[in-house]
């Protein structure tokens, strides 16, 4: 697996140690025994921020022991703090071990954990770096005067969007739920679908300033251990101030930057991610975004929809072939029209050629400039429709394209045939189930238009050869991007251009899952039909 980083070594450099001894000392600064000293450091470091609530209380039988409670207003559940933490410490605990003594009682913190606090998550905190990370994540900090060790209490709660329907990957048949911006909700949605003890999850914080929580989920025994280790390596090598969305992680861990094709898959649907994990892929959940990443990703994966596995196999196969055909139309339709009308008139039927010549009689631009104007205009309308309010965005795009196309034809700037070709191309680009692949086609379409205008069909052919060679050279975490097409695998064709019935797809992708390939131990038992007499 050492070849994984040959193309990516320049992109992700290992984090260099800090050269500032003062900063390094500050990051490793341990808590003081004095409560007032700890509070003073917290206030000074956070700049007396008004959303940081610090409450000093007295606990114990006679109230001689001082304690400090700190939390971030808006990230913590204030009623729970008052009911389950402060009330327990101030009113319900009257144990003599909580009395202030000249020598601190080593059992005091254990007594508080065992008898005083009714919260689920309790961790020890010994340094200010951990204190600030947990405090600014929504947890509650409890410090006791006379002790250089405190506790962080799990009490996160903030305003968030609940589980709603997916807006980017809609289906007619299938689950409607989608991921939210809360990472814990997202992991729970995956756990809800895969109730397997071998579904392991690893967490880490990435970003020196944002400290964004990242979770990696995979099934031990199905996922390739080498790919899991490679992903750990790439995540650990990220040295950046902040991670705000899974797209930041995607750009930093993908194999190659010199390609328009996505080599990391993303989805906001729990069923899609769960199915990918069952196939041996690894999911990367980033806190603060509803889009979950899965690796490795294959080219054919971007033409598959979750609905393909909820509908009949024959209907799904027809739709999938239609998607690949639409991919070809979206990529090559304008280029083929330009090549035919510019260099290869003999390829066009005579009657159609006469009509095209009549349409272009008053058009002042060559076919390439016509297509370029229409494609750029449509891209502008598409982006405007996405950014405008939803109530008028779609209407503006449809009306704008219709009005501009009609007016351009009547004004003699564009031929009617070119408007038809560009319209069909635009419609075909929307057939792709994933937005990332559609964006790649949008970019490459202009390249093929330029080749067609310069060299005709010869240029398109050379461009296609170069594109195929490029796709075959790509890898996603060591897995060939075009698998199972290249290298060709006969068993992988069960779910590539067509989908066979589920009872026939009893193996996983061999290159992705090398430890447990079988999905059905006895495939014949799943075959539908009446039971035959023995």
XYZ file of C-alpha atoms in Angstrom:
534
model
C 0.000 0.000 0.000
C 3.021 2.293 -0.039
C 2.201 3.560 -3.542
C -0.930 5.279 -2.244
C 0.898 8.485 -1.499
C 3.112 8.802 -4.544
C 0.879 11.477 -6.071
C -0.206 13.062 -2.851
C 3.019 13.577 -0.922
C 3.248 17.200 -1.940
C -0.328 17.882 -0.949
C -0.285 16.664 2.632
C 2.879 17.300 4.577
C 3.261 15.852 8.058
C 2.622 18.401 10.788
C 5.812 20.113 11.847
C 6.441 20.620 15.547
C 5.996 24.102 16.892
C 9.167 26.191 17.110
C 7.699 28.571 19.675
C 8.679 27.276 23.136
C 6.253 29.635 24.832
C 3.296 28.364 22.786
C 4.410 24.747 23.246
C 4.603 25.276 26.992
C 1.182 26.898 27.006
C -0.425 23.981 25.192
C 0.991 21.551 27.750
C 0.205 23.726 30.774
C -1.392 21.663 33.524
C -4.151 22.820 35.854
C -3.252 24.682 39.034
C -4.256 23.550 42.496
C -5.790 26.972 43.172
C -9.333 27.382 41.845
C -8.924 31.164 41.529
C -5.734 30.731 39.531
C -7.462 28.349 37.108
C -10.430 30.708 36.674
C -8.085 33.630 36.066
C -6.229 31.728 33.331
C -9.508 30.675 31.675
C -10.832 34.257 31.635
C -7.562 35.675 30.332
C -7.226 33.062 27.577
C -10.820 33.490 26.379
C -10.647 37.277 26.566
C -13.412 37.633 29.150
C -15.894 36.287 26.588
C -19.449 36.933 27.737
C -20.787 33.576 26.553
C -18.496 31.682 28.936
C -20.401 31.189 32.186
C -18.282 30.631 35.320
C -20.079 29.912 38.579
C -18.293 29.447 41.897
C -20.134 27.308 44.457
C -19.474 25.708 47.829
C -20.046 22.039 48.468
C -19.745 19.679 51.407
C -21.381 19.436 54.815
C -20.416 22.937 55.978
C -19.829 24.460 52.580
C -16.113 24.951 53.161
C -14.996 23.342 49.923
C -14.924 25.644 46.880
C -15.771 24.434 43.385
C -16.084 26.093 40.013
C -18.491 25.201 37.178
C -17.787 26.480 33.660
C -19.818 26.084 30.467
C -20.480 27.854 27.174
C -23.876 29.502 26.947
C -25.705 28.285 23.851
C -23.716 25.057 23.534
C -24.671 23.502 26.878
C -28.034 22.578 28.377
C -28.415 25.133 31.183
C -31.495 23.523 32.849
C -29.693 20.186 33.047
C -26.672 21.876 34.610
C -28.834 23.386 37.327
C -30.827 20.200 38.003
C -28.312 17.389 37.618
C -25.004 19.050 38.481
C -25.351 22.134 40.636
C -28.326 20.880 42.659
C -26.628 17.555 43.314
C -23.395 19.172 44.425
C -24.905 21.945 46.541
C -27.938 20.281 48.135
C -27.904 16.509 47.942
C -24.301 15.686 48.843
C -23.526 16.043 52.568
C -20.705 13.537 52.865
C -17.881 14.264 55.295
C -15.293 13.327 52.672
C -16.129 16.533 50.858
C -14.880 18.726 53.682
C -11.940 20.986 53.046
C -8.738 19.703 54.608
C -5.140 20.852 54.715
C -4.174 17.793 52.716
C -6.489 17.084 49.734
C -8.385 13.817 49.971
C -7.332 11.601 47.026
C -10.757 9.903 47.093
C -12.728 13.131 46.801
C -13.022 13.163 42.999
C -14.034 9.499 42.951
C -16.680 10.191 45.608
C -18.131 13.030 43.553
C -18.203 10.857 40.421
C -19.824 7.918 42.205
C -22.363 9.704 44.398
C -22.868 13.320 43.321
C -23.072 13.553 39.531
C -25.997 12.100 37.597
C -24.601 12.671 34.112
C -23.568 9.921 31.756
C -20.240 11.104 30.330
C -17.505 12.036 32.810
C -13.849 12.420 31.949
C -10.809 13.662 33.840
C -9.120 16.849 32.680
C -5.576 17.697 33.732
C -4.384 20.388 31.297
C -5.758 23.603 29.871
C -5.604 22.430 26.258
C -8.155 19.686 26.959
C -10.148 22.033 29.178
C -10.621 24.622 26.431
C -11.405 21.981 23.774
C -14.148 20.379 25.858
C -15.455 23.679 27.212
C -15.861 25.166 23.728
C -17.459 21.913 22.501
C -20.423 22.321 24.861
C -19.296 20.223 27.827
C -19.284 21.402 31.447
C -16.034 21.770 33.389
C -15.956 21.096 37.150
C -12.895 22.236 39.120
C -12.296 21.734 42.841
C -10.145 24.104 44.893
C -6.970 22.379 46.040
C -6.877 19.833 43.208
C -4.871 20.023 39.983
C -7.336 17.725 38.273
C -10.889 18.503 37.168
C -13.747 16.812 35.383
C -15.485 17.384 32.074
C -19.168 16.498 32.102
C -21.052 15.674 28.906
C -23.879 18.182 28.553
C -23.932 19.336 24.925
C -27.057 20.884 23.526
C -27.514 23.501 20.837
C -30.008 24.496 18.169
C -29.796 22.137 15.227
C -31.670 20.895 12.196
C -33.383 17.588 12.765
C -33.605 14.584 10.465
C -35.347 15.767 7.291
C -35.806 14.530 3.743
C -32.848 14.577 1.382
C -32.874 17.509 -1.043
C -29.927 16.528 -3.256
C -30.572 12.794 -3.761
C -34.316 12.355 -4.078
C -35.948 8.986 -4.689
C -39.455 7.765 -5.465
C -39.133 4.574 -3.452
C -36.917 4.248 -0.423
C -36.179 5.905 2.940
C -36.782 9.638 3.133
C -34.454 10.466 6.035
C -31.206 12.323 5.485
C -28.182 13.195 7.576
C -28.106 16.407 9.613
C -25.286 18.674 10.795
C -24.993 16.804 14.121
C -22.359 14.091 13.872
C -23.836 12.051 16.711
C -27.234 11.943 14.985
C -25.504 10.829 11.790
C -23.626 8.004 13.474
C -26.870 6.938 15.167
C -28.649 6.790 11.793
C -25.962 4.430 10.514
C -26.050 2.345 13.708
C -29.793 2.076 13.328
C -29.365 0.362 9.961
C -26.335 -1.796 10.789
C -26.754 -3.460 14.178
C -23.459 -5.288 14.023
C -20.919 -5.277 16.874
C -18.188 -5.332 14.225
C -19.233 -1.865 13.064
C -16.337 0.061 14.580
C -16.029 3.810 14.930
C -12.895 5.869 15.475
C -12.979 9.562 16.370
C -10.415 12.309 16.093
C -10.245 16.109 16.073
C -8.878 17.799 12.945
C -8.084 21.497 12.676
C -5.808 23.308 15.076
C -8.392 26.016 15.715
C -11.766 24.502 14.834
C -10.937 21.063 16.323
C -13.659 19.559 14.169
C -14.766 16.127 15.305
C -14.318 13.435 12.649
C -15.655 9.885 12.894
C -14.476 6.963 10.757
C -16.867 3.988 10.547
C -16.253 0.585 8.979
C -17.084 -3.078 9.560
C -14.148 -4.985 10.975
C -13.674 -8.168 8.990
C -15.227 -6.764 5.796
C -13.288 -3.544 5.200
C -9.743 -3.905 3.881
C -7.338 -3.295 6.789
C -4.733 -1.761 4.479
C -7.229 0.804 3.211
C -8.310 1.587 6.777
C -4.679 2.155 7.784
C -4.088 4.314 4.710
C -7.080 6.470 5.590
C -5.793 6.883 9.154
C -2.451 7.986 7.750
C -3.992 10.581 5.452
C -6.217 11.996 8.183
C -3.327 12.210 10.642
C -1.206 14.074 8.092
C -3.730 16.898 7.759
C -2.262 20.039 9.313
C -4.672 22.935 8.850
C -6.301 25.613 10.967
C -9.899 24.662 10.301
C -12.248 22.082 8.792
C -15.730 23.486 8.162
C -17.229 20.910 5.808
C -16.561 17.402 4.563
C -15.466 18.941 1.251
C -12.333 20.216 3.028
C -11.511 16.676 4.116
C -12.302 15.298 0.652
C -9.853 17.654 -1.013
C -7.092 16.775 1.443
C -7.379 12.970 1.337
C -8.153 12.258 -2.321
C -5.538 10.479 -4.405
C -5.075 12.922 -7.259
C -5.704 16.634 -7.561
C -5.102 16.700 -11.323
C -8.487 15.383 -12.376
C -12.010 16.652 -12.765
C -13.504 13.335 -11.660
C -14.377 12.782 -7.993
C -12.394 9.979 -6.333
C -14.220 10.287 -3.005
C -17.960 9.611 -2.868
C -20.321 11.701 -0.750
C -23.968 11.295 0.187
C -26.490 12.712 2.625
C -28.553 9.507 2.686
C -27.991 7.027 5.554
C -29.095 4.049 3.437
C -26.474 4.851 0.785
C -23.690 5.107 3.358
C -24.864 1.962 5.156
C -24.862 0.035 1.861
C -21.346 1.305 1.114
C -20.129 0.163 4.538
C -21.669 -3.269 3.965
C -19.711 -3.476 0.705
C -16.443 -2.906 2.597
C -16.073 0.838 2.157
C -15.153 3.270 4.927
C -17.396 6.181 5.931
C -16.047 9.531 7.135
C -18.534 11.594 9.145
C -17.634 15.237 9.745
C -19.357 17.232 12.443
C -21.232 20.240 11.069
C -22.208 18.868 7.650
C -24.899 16.449 6.404
C -22.641 15.021 3.686
C -20.797 11.831 4.618
C -17.771 10.671 2.630
C -17.079 7.064 1.623
C -13.835 5.597 0.265
C -12.717 4.023 -1.972
C -14.935 5.308 -4.793
C -15.358 3.793 -8.257
C -16.453 5.454 -11.509
C -19.549 3.255 -11.874
C -20.625 4.129 -8.326
C -21.549 7.652 -9.431
C -24.156 6.238 -11.819
C -25.866 4.159 -9.155
C -28.782 5.364 -7.066
C -30.057 3.886 -3.816
C -33.413 3.434 -5.523
C -31.804 0.954 -7.926
C -31.879 -1.641 -5.179
C -35.463 -0.981 -4.107
C -37.003 -1.406 -7.579
C -37.233 -4.446 -9.863
C -33.980 -5.511 -11.510
C -35.291 -5.177 -15.089
C -36.518 -1.623 -14.584
C -33.318 -0.670 -12.747
C -31.165 -2.037 -15.572
C -33.053 0.030 -18.132
C -32.655 3.205 -16.074
C -28.970 2.568 -15.473
C -28.293 2.107 -19.195
C -30.177 5.346 -19.750
C -27.846 7.096 -17.281
C -24.718 5.980 -19.117
C -26.291 6.998 -22.435
C -27.162 10.407 -20.978
C -23.571 10.745 -19.774
C -22.407 10.343 -23.369
C -24.964 12.874 -24.632
C -24.028 15.448 -21.981
C -20.344 15.010 -22.791
C -20.321 14.780 -26.605
C -23.580 16.113 -28.117
C -22.423 19.734 -28.755
C -19.001 18.515 -29.932
C -20.495 16.045 -32.416
C -22.858 18.698 -33.765
C -19.986 21.153 -34.214
C -17.808 18.543 -35.949
C -20.611 17.422 -38.278
C -21.699 20.908 -39.330
C -18.142 22.240 -39.677
C -16.069 19.389 -41.173
C -18.233 16.368 -41.962
C -21.243 17.501 -43.975
C -21.438 14.114 -45.688
C -22.519 12.538 -42.393
C -25.723 14.591 -42.303
C -28.755 13.522 -44.402
C -29.293 15.831 -47.359
C -32.727 17.069 -46.285
C -31.499 17.868 -42.789
C -28.357 19.511 -44.165
C -30.473 21.829 -46.322
C -32.611 22.785 -43.313
C -29.531 23.467 -41.198
C -28.009 25.578 -43.975
C -31.225 27.592 -44.221
C -31.290 28.154 -40.473
C -27.675 29.326 -40.421
C -28.081 31.637 -43.410
C -28.271 34.775 -41.291
C -26.203 33.602 -38.306
C -22.946 35.597 -38.099
C -21.029 33.133 -35.888
C -19.504 29.731 -36.600
C -21.012 26.678 -34.915
C -18.377 26.623 -32.149
C -19.073 30.226 -31.120
C -22.815 29.506 -31.220
C -22.432 26.524 -28.914
C -20.073 28.434 -26.623
C -22.516 31.325 -26.258
C -25.443 29.028 -25.506
C -23.496 26.798 -23.092
C -22.141 29.754 -21.115
C -25.589 31.341 -21.036
C -27.135 28.143 -19.734
C -24.407 27.727 -17.089
C -25.111 31.267 -15.895
C -28.831 30.534 -15.711
C -28.197 27.274 -13.855
C -26.011 28.950 -11.218
C -28.452 31.830 -10.860
C -31.295 29.382 -10.327
C -29.317 27.613 -7.588
C -28.416 30.792 -5.699
C -31.758 32.560 -5.931
C -34.580 31.934 -3.439
C -36.217 28.563 -4.048
C -39.633 30.074 -4.695
C -38.425 31.817 -7.868
C -35.179 30.007 -8.695
C -36.613 27.203 -10.827
C -39.135 29.481 -12.518
C -36.390 31.973 -13.375
C -34.212 29.255 -14.923
C -36.985 27.832 -17.104
C -38.399 31.183 -18.205
C -34.922 32.679 -18.677
C -33.736 29.819 -20.882
C -36.947 29.852 -22.940
C -36.998 33.624 -23.433
C -33.302 33.944 -24.214
C -33.310 30.967 -26.601
C -36.364 32.178 -28.486
C -35.116 35.743 -28.674
C -31.654 34.653 -29.850
C -33.159 32.582 -32.686
C -35.506 35.358 -33.775
C -32.667 37.888 -33.671
C -30.577 35.685 -35.969
C -27.720 35.240 -33.491
C -28.232 31.528 -32.865
C -29.695 28.783 -35.057
C -32.699 26.829 -33.791
C -30.829 23.519 -34.148
C -28.107 24.722 -31.777
C -30.706 25.655 -29.169
C -32.162 22.142 -29.432
C -28.744 20.489 -29.060
C -27.763 22.578 -26.043
C -31.160 21.986 -24.421
C -30.899 18.204 -24.833
C -27.357 18.341 -23.462
C -28.487 20.279 -20.406
C -31.360 17.884 -19.725
C -29.053 14.868 -20.088
C -26.612 16.315 -17.550
C -29.365 16.312 -14.915
C -29.876 12.546 -15.240
C -26.734 11.806 -13.193
C -27.643 10.792 -9.606
C -24.600 12.630 -8.210
C -23.822 16.294 -8.572
C -20.035 15.774 -8.575
C -20.042 13.681 -11.746
C -22.343 16.181 -13.455
C -19.840 18.953 -12.704
C -17.022 16.916 -14.277
C -19.073 16.507 -17.452
C -19.798 20.235 -17.549
C -16.070 21.004 -17.554
C -15.036 18.366 -20.094
C -17.841 19.350 -22.456
C -16.035 22.597 -23.305
C -12.776 20.709 -23.940
C -14.461 18.403 -26.463
C -16.180 21.369 -28.100
C -12.773 22.959 -28.663
C -11.326 19.727 -30.085
C -14.310 19.336 -32.421
C -14.008 22.913 -33.678
C -10.277 22.443 -34.332
C -9.953 18.899 -35.676
C -13.468 17.527 -36.167
C -14.158 13.882 -35.394
C -10.426 13.193 -35.296
C -10.087 15.604 -32.367
C -13.053 14.039 -30.567
C -11.535 10.567 -31.036
C -8.166 11.656 -29.660
C -9.924 13.359 -26.763
C -11.891 10.203 -25.945
C -8.718 8.088 -26.015
C -6.986 10.547 -23.683
C -10.026 10.593 -21.382
C -10.170 6.789 -21.173
C -6.431 6.583 -20.487
C -6.803 9.205 -17.773
C -9.714 7.378 -16.143
C -7.810 4.094 -16.206
C -4.806 5.744 -14.537
C -6.841 7.029 -11.589
C -6.932 5.195 -8.283
C -8.987 5.628 -5.159
C -7.025 4.370 -2.174
C -5.160 1.902 -4.343
C -8.290 0.601 -6.094
C -8.461 1.168 -9.902
C -11.057 3.863 -10.531
C -12.581 2.078 -13.558
C -12.971 -1.294 -11.831
C -14.731 -3.618 -12.737
C -14.585 -2.305 -16.324
C -10.796 -1.937 -16.363
C -9.402 -4.222 -15.110
C -12.326 -6.279 -16.319
C -14.002 -8.495 -13.752
C -16.825 -10.775 -14.826
C -18.439 -10.994 -11.382
C -18.426 -7.209 -11.087
C -20.601 -6.880 -14.187
C -23.588 -8.004 -12.120
C -23.964 -4.457 -10.848
C -22.313 -2.200 -13.426
C -24.231 -1.372 -16.609
C -27.156 -3.523 -15.528
C -28.255 -4.893 -12.186
C -29.008 -8.553 -11.782
C -31.549 -9.717 -9.192
C -30.370 -9.415 -5.612
C -30.279 -13.172 -5.122
C -27.628 -13.388 -7.852
C -25.374 -10.691 -6.369
C -23.929 -12.786 -3.575
C -20.363 -11.398 -3.558
C -18.848 -8.033 -2.684
C -16.379 -6.124 -4.833
C -13.236 -8.292 -4.528
C -10.686 -5.463 -4.670
C -12.453 -3.473 -1.952
C -13.338 -6.261 0.459
C -10.628 -8.919 0.426
C -11.408 -10.606 3.758
C -15.123 -11.424 3.517
C -16.355 -11.442 -0.069
C -19.599 -13.390 0.318
C -22.760 -11.432 1.111
C -24.999 -14.515 1.067
C -23.778 -17.793 2.486
C -26.348 -19.783 0.493
C -27.401 -17.740 -2.585
C -29.713 -20.468 -3.882
C -31.908 -20.172 -0.806
C -32.738 -16.586 -1.737
C -33.938 -17.453 -5.230
C -37.638 -16.630 -5.573
C -40.193 -19.153 -6.665
C -42.324 -21.991 -5.277
C -40.646 -24.691 -3.265
C -40.088 -27.830 -5.253
C -40.825 -31.250 -3.835
C -37.752 -33.236 -3.070
